[in-house]
Structure formats: C-alpha cells, structure tokens
Short mmCIF file of C-alpha atoms in Angstrom, two decimals:
data_model
loop_
_atom_site.label_atom_id
_atom_site.label_comp_id
_atom_site.label_asym_id
_atom_site.label_seq_id
_atom_site.Cartn_x
_atom_site.Cartn_y
_atom_site.Cartn_z
CA UNK A 19 -109.65 -14.72 33.10
CA UNK A 20 -110.41 -12.42 30.17
CA UNK A 21 -111.51 -8.96 31.34
CA UNK A 22 -113.96 -8.42 28.48
CA UNK A 23 -117.05 -10.42 27.53
CA UNK A 24 -116.67 -9.61 23.82
CA UNK A 25 -114.10 -12.38 23.24
CA UNK A 26 -114.30 -16.10 23.95
CA UNK A 27 -111.04 -17.88 24.69
CA UNK A 28 -110.15 -21.08 22.85
CA UNK A 29 -107.00 -23.22 23.09
CA UNK A 30 -103.61 -22.02 24.33
CA UNK A 31 -101.26 -21.36 21.41
CA UNK A 32 -98.16 -20.01 23.12
CA UNK A 33 -96.41 -18.70 26.17
CA UNK A 34 -94.28 -15.58 26.35
CA UNK A 35 -92.09 -13.98 28.94
CA UNK A 36 -95.03 -12.25 30.60
CA UNK A 37 -98.13 -14.24 29.82
CA UNK A 38 -100.09 -16.86 27.97
CA UNK A 39 -101.48 -16.51 24.45
CA UNK A 40 -104.79 -18.04 23.42
CA UNK A 41 -106.72 -18.25 20.21
CA UNK A 42 -109.98 -16.37 20.68
CA UNK A 43 -112.91 -15.16 18.66
CA UNK A 44 -115.08 -12.08 18.78
CA UNK A 45 -118.58 -13.30 19.62
CA UNK A 46 -120.10 -10.31 17.81
CA UNK A 47 -118.30 -10.86 14.48
CA UNK A 48 -116.86 -14.42 14.73
CA UNK A 49 -113.46 -13.01 13.77
CA UNK A 50 -110.49 -15.03 15.06
CA UNK A 51 -107.69 -13.30 16.99
CA UNK A 52 -104.86 -13.99 19.40
CA UNK A 53 -105.34 -12.97 23.02
CA UNK A 54 -102.39 -12.41 25.35
CA UNK A 55 -103.29 -12.53 29.04
CA UNK A 56 -100.77 -11.30 31.59
CA UNK A 57 -101.09 -11.79 35.34
CA UNK A 58 -99.77 -8.48 36.71
CA UNK A 59 -99.72 -9.70 40.29
CA UNK A 60 -96.64 -11.86 39.68
CA UNK A 61 -94.61 -8.91 38.35
CA UNK A 62 -92.55 -7.31 41.08
CA UNK A 63 -89.89 -5.69 38.86
CA UNK A 64 -90.70 -2.11 37.85
CA UNK A 65 -88.94 -2.61 34.50
CA UNK A 66 -91.18 -5.56 33.67
CA UNK A 67 -94.26 -3.51 34.52
CA UNK A 68 -93.03 -0.70 32.26
CA UNK A 69 -92.49 -3.19 29.40
CA UNK A 70 -96.07 -4.38 29.75
CA UNK A 71 -97.43 -0.85 29.44
CA UNK A 72 -95.08 -0.03 26.56
CA UNK A 73 -96.16 -2.85 24.27
CA UNK A 74 -99.82 -1.90 23.68
CA UNK A 75 -98.99 1.82 23.72
CA UNK A 76 -96.39 1.67 20.97
CA UNK A 77 -98.12 -0.99 18.88
CA UNK A 78 -101.33 1.05 18.88
CA UNK A 79 -99.41 4.18 17.84
CA UNK A 80 -97.61 2.34 15.01
CA UNK A 81 -100.74 0.67 13.59
CA UNK A 82 -101.87 0.19 11.00
CA UNK A 83 -98.82 -0.95 9.09
CA UNK A 84 -98.83 -4.14 7.01
CA UNK A 85 -95.68 -5.47 8.72
CA UNK A 86 -96.43 -4.54 12.34
CA UNK A 87 -98.59 -6.80 14.50
CA UNK A 88 -101.92 -5.09 14.91
CA UNK A 89 -103.66 -4.65 18.25
CA UNK A 90 -107.45 -4.63 18.26
CA UNK A 91 -108.32 -4.28 21.92
CA UNK A 92 -106.63 -3.67 25.28
CA UNK A 93 -108.25 -3.98 28.69
CA UNK A 94 -106.97 -4.32 32.22
CA UNK A 95 -107.83 -4.31 35.86
CA UNK A 96 -105.64 -4.43 38.96
CA UNK A 97 -104.60 -8.04 38.32
CA UNK A 98 -104.78 -8.79 34.59
CA UNK A 99 -103.78 -7.12 31.34
CA UNK A 100 -105.47 -8.48 28.19
CA UNK A 101 -104.26 -7.66 24.65
CA UNK A 102 -106.26 -8.83 21.66
CA UNK A 103 -104.21 -8.85 18.44
CA UNK A 104 -104.10 -10.41 15.02
CA UNK A 105 -103.51 -14.14 14.87
CA UNK A 106 -100.25 -15.33 13.29
CA UNK A 107 -98.73 -18.64 12.33
CA UNK A 108 -97.06 -20.58 15.19
CA UNK A 109 -93.63 -20.54 13.50
CA UNK A 110 -91.44 -17.44 14.01
CA UNK A 111 -88.51 -16.40 11.84
CA UNK A 112 -86.26 -18.10 14.40
CA UNK A 113 -88.06 -21.39 13.72
CA UNK A 114 -87.62 -20.94 9.96
CA UNK A 115 -83.87 -20.24 10.33
CA UNK A 116 -83.49 -23.20 12.68
CA UNK A 117 -85.11 -25.47 10.09
CA UNK A 118 -82.89 -24.27 7.25
CA UNK A 119 -81.02 -21.25 5.94
CA UNK A 120 -82.91 -19.02 3.52
CA UNK A 121 -81.95 -18.26 -0.06
CA UNK A 122 -80.99 -14.71 -0.97
CA UNK A 123 -84.42 -13.96 -2.54
CA UNK A 124 -86.17 -15.43 0.51
CA UNK A 125 -83.92 -13.42 2.87
CA UNK A 126 -84.47 -10.25 0.85
CA UNK A 127 -88.24 -10.73 0.99
CA UNK A 128 -88.10 -10.95 4.79
CA UNK A 129 -85.66 -8.03 5.07
CA UNK A 130 -87.74 -5.73 2.84
CA UNK A 131 -90.75 -6.25 5.09
CA UNK A 132 -88.76 -5.98 8.34
CA UNK A 133 -86.91 -2.83 7.32
CA UNK A 134 -90.14 -1.29 6.02
CA UNK A 135 -91.63 -1.79 9.49
CA UNK A 136 -88.52 -0.37 11.17
CA UNK A 137 -88.39 2.60 8.82
CA UNK A 138 -92.03 3.32 9.69
CA UNK A 139 -91.19 3.17 13.41
CA UNK A 140 -88.17 5.48 13.00
CA UNK A 141 -90.14 8.04 11.01
CA UNK A 142 -92.54 8.24 13.97
CA UNK A 143 -89.65 8.60 16.44
CA UNK A 144 -89.84 5.08 17.89
CA UNK A 145 -86.93 2.62 18.17
CA UNK A 146 -87.77 -1.06 18.79
CA UNK A 147 -84.49 -1.91 20.61
CA UNK A 148 -85.06 -5.68 20.86
CA UNK A 149 -85.16 -6.98 17.31
CA UNK A 150 -84.55 -10.72 16.98
CA UNK A 151 -85.98 -13.58 14.92
CA UNK A 152 -88.17 -14.66 17.84
CA UNK A 153 -90.14 -11.38 17.59
CA UNK A 154 -90.80 -11.74 13.86
CA UNK A 155 -94.05 -13.53 13.05
CA UNK A 156 -96.00 -14.32 9.87
CA UNK A 157 -99.72 -14.21 9.21
CA UNK A 158 -101.74 -16.87 7.37
CA UNK A 159 -100.67 -15.35 4.03
CA UNK A 160 -96.98 -15.41 4.98
CA UNK A 161 -96.75 -11.64 5.48
CA UNK A 162 -94.20 -10.59 8.10
CA UNK A 163 -95.51 -9.10 11.34
CA UNK A 164 -93.16 -7.45 13.82
CA UNK A 165 -94.14 -7.72 17.47
CA UNK A 166 -92.89 -7.33 21.05
CA UNK A 167 -92.45 -3.59 21.55
CA UNK A 168 -91.88 -3.89 25.30
CA UNK A 169 -88.39 -2.34 25.05
CA UNK A 170 -89.36 0.39 22.57
CA UNK A 171 -88.38 4.00 23.26
CA UNK A 172 -88.92 7.49 21.93
CA UNK A 173 -86.02 9.29 20.25
CA UNK A 174 -85.44 12.50 18.33
CA UNK A 175 -82.54 14.58 17.01
CA UNK A 176 -82.48 16.28 20.41
CA UNK A 177 -83.09 13.16 22.49
CA UNK A 178 -80.73 10.22 22.29
CA UNK A 179 -81.54 6.97 24.08
CA UNK A 180 -79.68 5.22 26.88
CA UNK A 181 -79.87 2.06 28.98
CA UNK A 182 -78.83 -1.50 28.32
CA UNK A 183 -81.65 -3.36 26.56
CA UNK A 184 -81.75 -6.05 23.91
CA UNK A 185 -80.76 -9.69 23.53
CA UNK A 186 -77.34 -11.34 23.21
CA UNK A 187 -76.25 -11.85 19.58
CA UNK A 188 -78.47 -9.01 18.32
CA UNK A 189 -77.69 -6.01 20.54
CA UNK A 190 -75.61 -3.16 19.06
CA UNK A 191 -72.14 -2.45 20.54
CA UNK A 192 -72.89 1.14 21.55
CA UNK A 193 -75.65 -0.10 23.87
CA UNK A 194 -73.24 -2.48 25.62
CA UNK A 195 -70.60 0.24 25.91
CA UNK A 196 -72.97 2.38 27.98
CA UNK A 197 -73.12 5.24 25.51
CA UNK A 198 -76.09 7.23 24.41
CA UNK A 199 -77.33 5.89 21.09
CA UNK A 200 -79.81 6.52 18.28
CA UNK A 201 -82.26 4.47 16.24
CA UNK A 202 -79.51 2.83 14.20
CA UNK A 203 -79.22 0.19 16.92
CA UNK A 204 -82.21 -1.37 15.16
CA UNK A 205 -80.34 -1.49 11.84
CA UNK A 206 -77.45 -3.35 13.52
CA UNK A 207 -79.90 -5.95 14.85
CA UNK A 208 -81.51 -6.30 11.42
CA UNK A 209 -78.07 -6.87 9.93
CA UNK A 210 -77.43 -9.68 12.41
CA UNK A 211 -80.80 -11.19 11.50
CA UNK A 212 -79.92 -11.03 7.78
CA UNK A 213 -76.53 -12.69 8.45
CA UNK A 214 -78.34 -15.50 10.30
CA UNK A 215 -80.90 -15.98 7.54
CA UNK A 216 -78.15 -16.41 4.96
CA UNK A 217 -75.81 -18.77 6.84
CA UNK A 218 -77.67 -20.01 9.93
CA UNK A 219 -75.35 -18.67 12.65
CA UNK A 220 -74.86 -15.21 14.21
CA UNK A 221 -71.79 -13.11 13.29
CA UNK A 222 -70.74 -12.75 16.95
CA UNK A 223 -70.96 -15.59 19.45
CA UNK A 224 -69.46 -17.10 22.60
CA UNK A 225 -70.01 -19.70 25.28
CA UNK A 226 -72.00 -17.35 27.49
CA UNK A 227 -73.55 -13.86 27.48
CA UNK A 228 -70.30 -12.20 28.61
CA UNK A 229 -68.32 -13.72 25.75
CA UNK A 230 -71.05 -12.84 23.26
CA UNK A 231 -71.10 -9.23 24.45
CA UNK A 232 -67.30 -9.03 24.21
CA UNK A 233 -67.44 -10.27 20.61
CA UNK A 234 -70.19 -7.77 19.77
CA UNK A 235 -68.19 -4.86 21.23
CA UNK A 236 -65.12 -5.91 19.18
CA UNK A 237 -67.40 -5.87 16.14
CA UNK A 238 -64.99 -7.86 13.98
CA UNK A 239 -67.34 -8.83 11.15
CA UNK A 240 -66.18 -11.82 9.12
CA UNK A 241 -67.51 -13.85 6.21
CA UNK A 242 -66.06 -17.38 6.57
CA UNK A 243 -65.58 -18.82 3.09
CA UNK A 244 -67.10 -22.18 4.02
CA UNK A 245 -70.35 -20.39 4.93
CA UNK A 246 -70.40 -17.51 2.47
CA UNK A 247 -69.10 -19.30 -0.63
CA UNK A 248 -72.45 -18.96 -2.40
CA UNK A 249 -73.47 -15.59 -0.89
CA UNK A 250 -73.28 -12.68 -3.32
CA UNK A 251 -70.90 -9.74 -2.96
CA UNK A 252 -73.92 -7.41 -2.94
CA UNK A 253 -75.41 -9.16 0.11
CA UNK A 254 -72.05 -8.94 1.90
CA UNK A 255 -71.79 -5.25 1.05
CA UNK A 256 -75.17 -4.62 2.64
CA UNK A 257 -74.16 -6.60 5.72
CA UNK A 258 -71.00 -4.48 6.12
CA UNK A 259 -73.08 -1.32 6.06
CA UNK A 260 -75.64 -2.63 8.53
CA UNK A 261 -73.30 -4.38 10.97
CA UNK A 262 -70.98 -1.38 11.11
CA UNK A 263 -69.45 -0.66 14.52
CA UNK A 264 -69.24 3.07 13.78
CA UNK A 265 -72.89 4.13 14.14
CA UNK A 266 -72.24 7.38 12.28
CA UNK A 267 -71.32 5.34 9.18
CA UNK A 268 -73.95 2.66 9.65
CA UNK A 269 -76.86 2.71 7.24
CA UNK A 270 -80.19 4.12 8.27
CA UNK A 271 -83.32 2.03 7.64
CA UNK A 272 -84.09 4.21 4.60
CA UNK A 273 -80.61 3.62 3.19
CA UNK A 274 -81.05 -0.14 3.60
CA UNK A 275 -84.26 0.06 1.56
CA UNK A 276 -82.34 1.79 -1.25
CA UNK A 277 -79.46 -0.71 -1.39
CA UNK A 278 -79.14 -2.58 -4.74
CA UNK A 279 -79.48 -6.00 -3.08
CA UNK A 280 -82.79 -4.96 -1.52
CA UNK A 281 -84.02 -3.28 -4.72
CA UNK A 282 -83.25 -6.44 -6.71
CA UNK A 283 -84.94 -8.56 -4.02
CA UNK A 284 -81.79 -10.64 -3.63
CA UNK A 285 -81.68 -11.65 -7.26
CA UNK A 286 -78.03 -11.64 -8.32
CA UNK A 287 -76.67 -12.04 -11.81
#
C-alpha cells in the first residue's frame, strides 16, 4: 500500500529484485510517474536492506542530471519503502540489444549519454558499481536514464573501494580478484556494454558464473572477425582502452568522452 495520499496507483508495469513498480499519478498535478513499492518485511539480508537505502540516497544526490533517473518523492514506514520517480519506456537497453545489434552511430549515442551520467557520478565521488544494460532505461523521448544505484559507493583519492559487487559479464577483474579498486570499474562495465551493443554478445562468457568470472579475470579481449568485420578501427581502439585489465591504463570516464569515436558520434569515414 502506498504510504502517501498524494499519489494514486494505476497498473503494474514491472517487477524488480526488491519490489513492484506501478504507474501512478500525482492527484494534485495529474503528472504521471513510476512508483516502486518495496515490502521491507521480507528482507532479512542486511546487504539487501543497505541496497534499498542506498538507491534513493544516491539518486537524490545525483539529480538533476538529464541521463540519471530522477526521484521525486521517497516515503517509508516500518514495513514499506515507496519511491516515486520519472516514468520510462518498458524496454531497457538489454531489450534493445536482444532485439538487434546497434549501428555505430546508435551505439555512440547511447554511450555518450551513459558516460556523461557516469562522469557526473564520478565527479561527485560516487561509483555505480553495477552497470549493465538492464539498468539503462529510456524516457518517452528516447533519452537515456541510468537507474539502480543500490550498489553505489563513495570513493575519493584517499578512499578506495572494496567488496565483491556487480553482475557476471559486466564486473571488472579487480573486483573479482579481491583488490581495492577505484571508479574505473564503471568504465570497464561501460566498455562491455559497448561491445554488446556493437556485436550482440559479451566479450567474456562461460557456461556458469564461475567460468564467466574466470574469463573476466583473464581479460583476454578479442575481436572475432566474423563479428567485427564491419566495426571500425576507432570503435575497437576505444574498446581496448575501456576494457583494459590494467586499471591504471584504463580510460577514465572523461577520457572516454574525449575519444575520437565518441566525438564523431560513431560516424566513420
């Protein structure tokens, strides 16, 4: 049950790991939003509870940014957490990739928006740490909106991050190796997302999570000719600099934004 009388719930439009998402409208303005309702009583894991508190905290801090999902209202009681946020299209970037690979200009358009959001986060000292196509949404105008900040963490030059978080296929090798790490783990994940947009499969894979993680730790980036025959050398150069096992040599988000392929919006001569 919604914990505020300002919003009226409509139909269910999705289910996430922690709760159900409904379309709703503000009865005072008739504006349409999405409303995520989480039943806190079913959460027994302390990590899950921390994720729930992280999401509204970080998303509020990072707003407004044109490519970060905006939160409009948060309320909770002992049993329920309610987050009112902007309404997006039902299809995520994962759905778009599953339907078909994207052209280089289409991929560049997505990457410019995603990296702009990540660069904004990093400038404020926040790392997302769970970037994947499933967390990348689009509003009614097709503008990218980054969501799901449940695994986000503070970092600084004096404070590295630690802990194994993320999702198979997209997680950076230094996380899996148990080392302290910096915000460039997000750039690795963005590189994997770009690879998938261009050719439809991840660069590192296996039959199960263990095999996937082993492939990620090896970090042997390849460009099979049957898949990359029509992909430009500039796009492959950017991928090498993003999916770079040596984090000290890996591009920062700002460097990605300055790469020729990004500046040309994927238009190759």
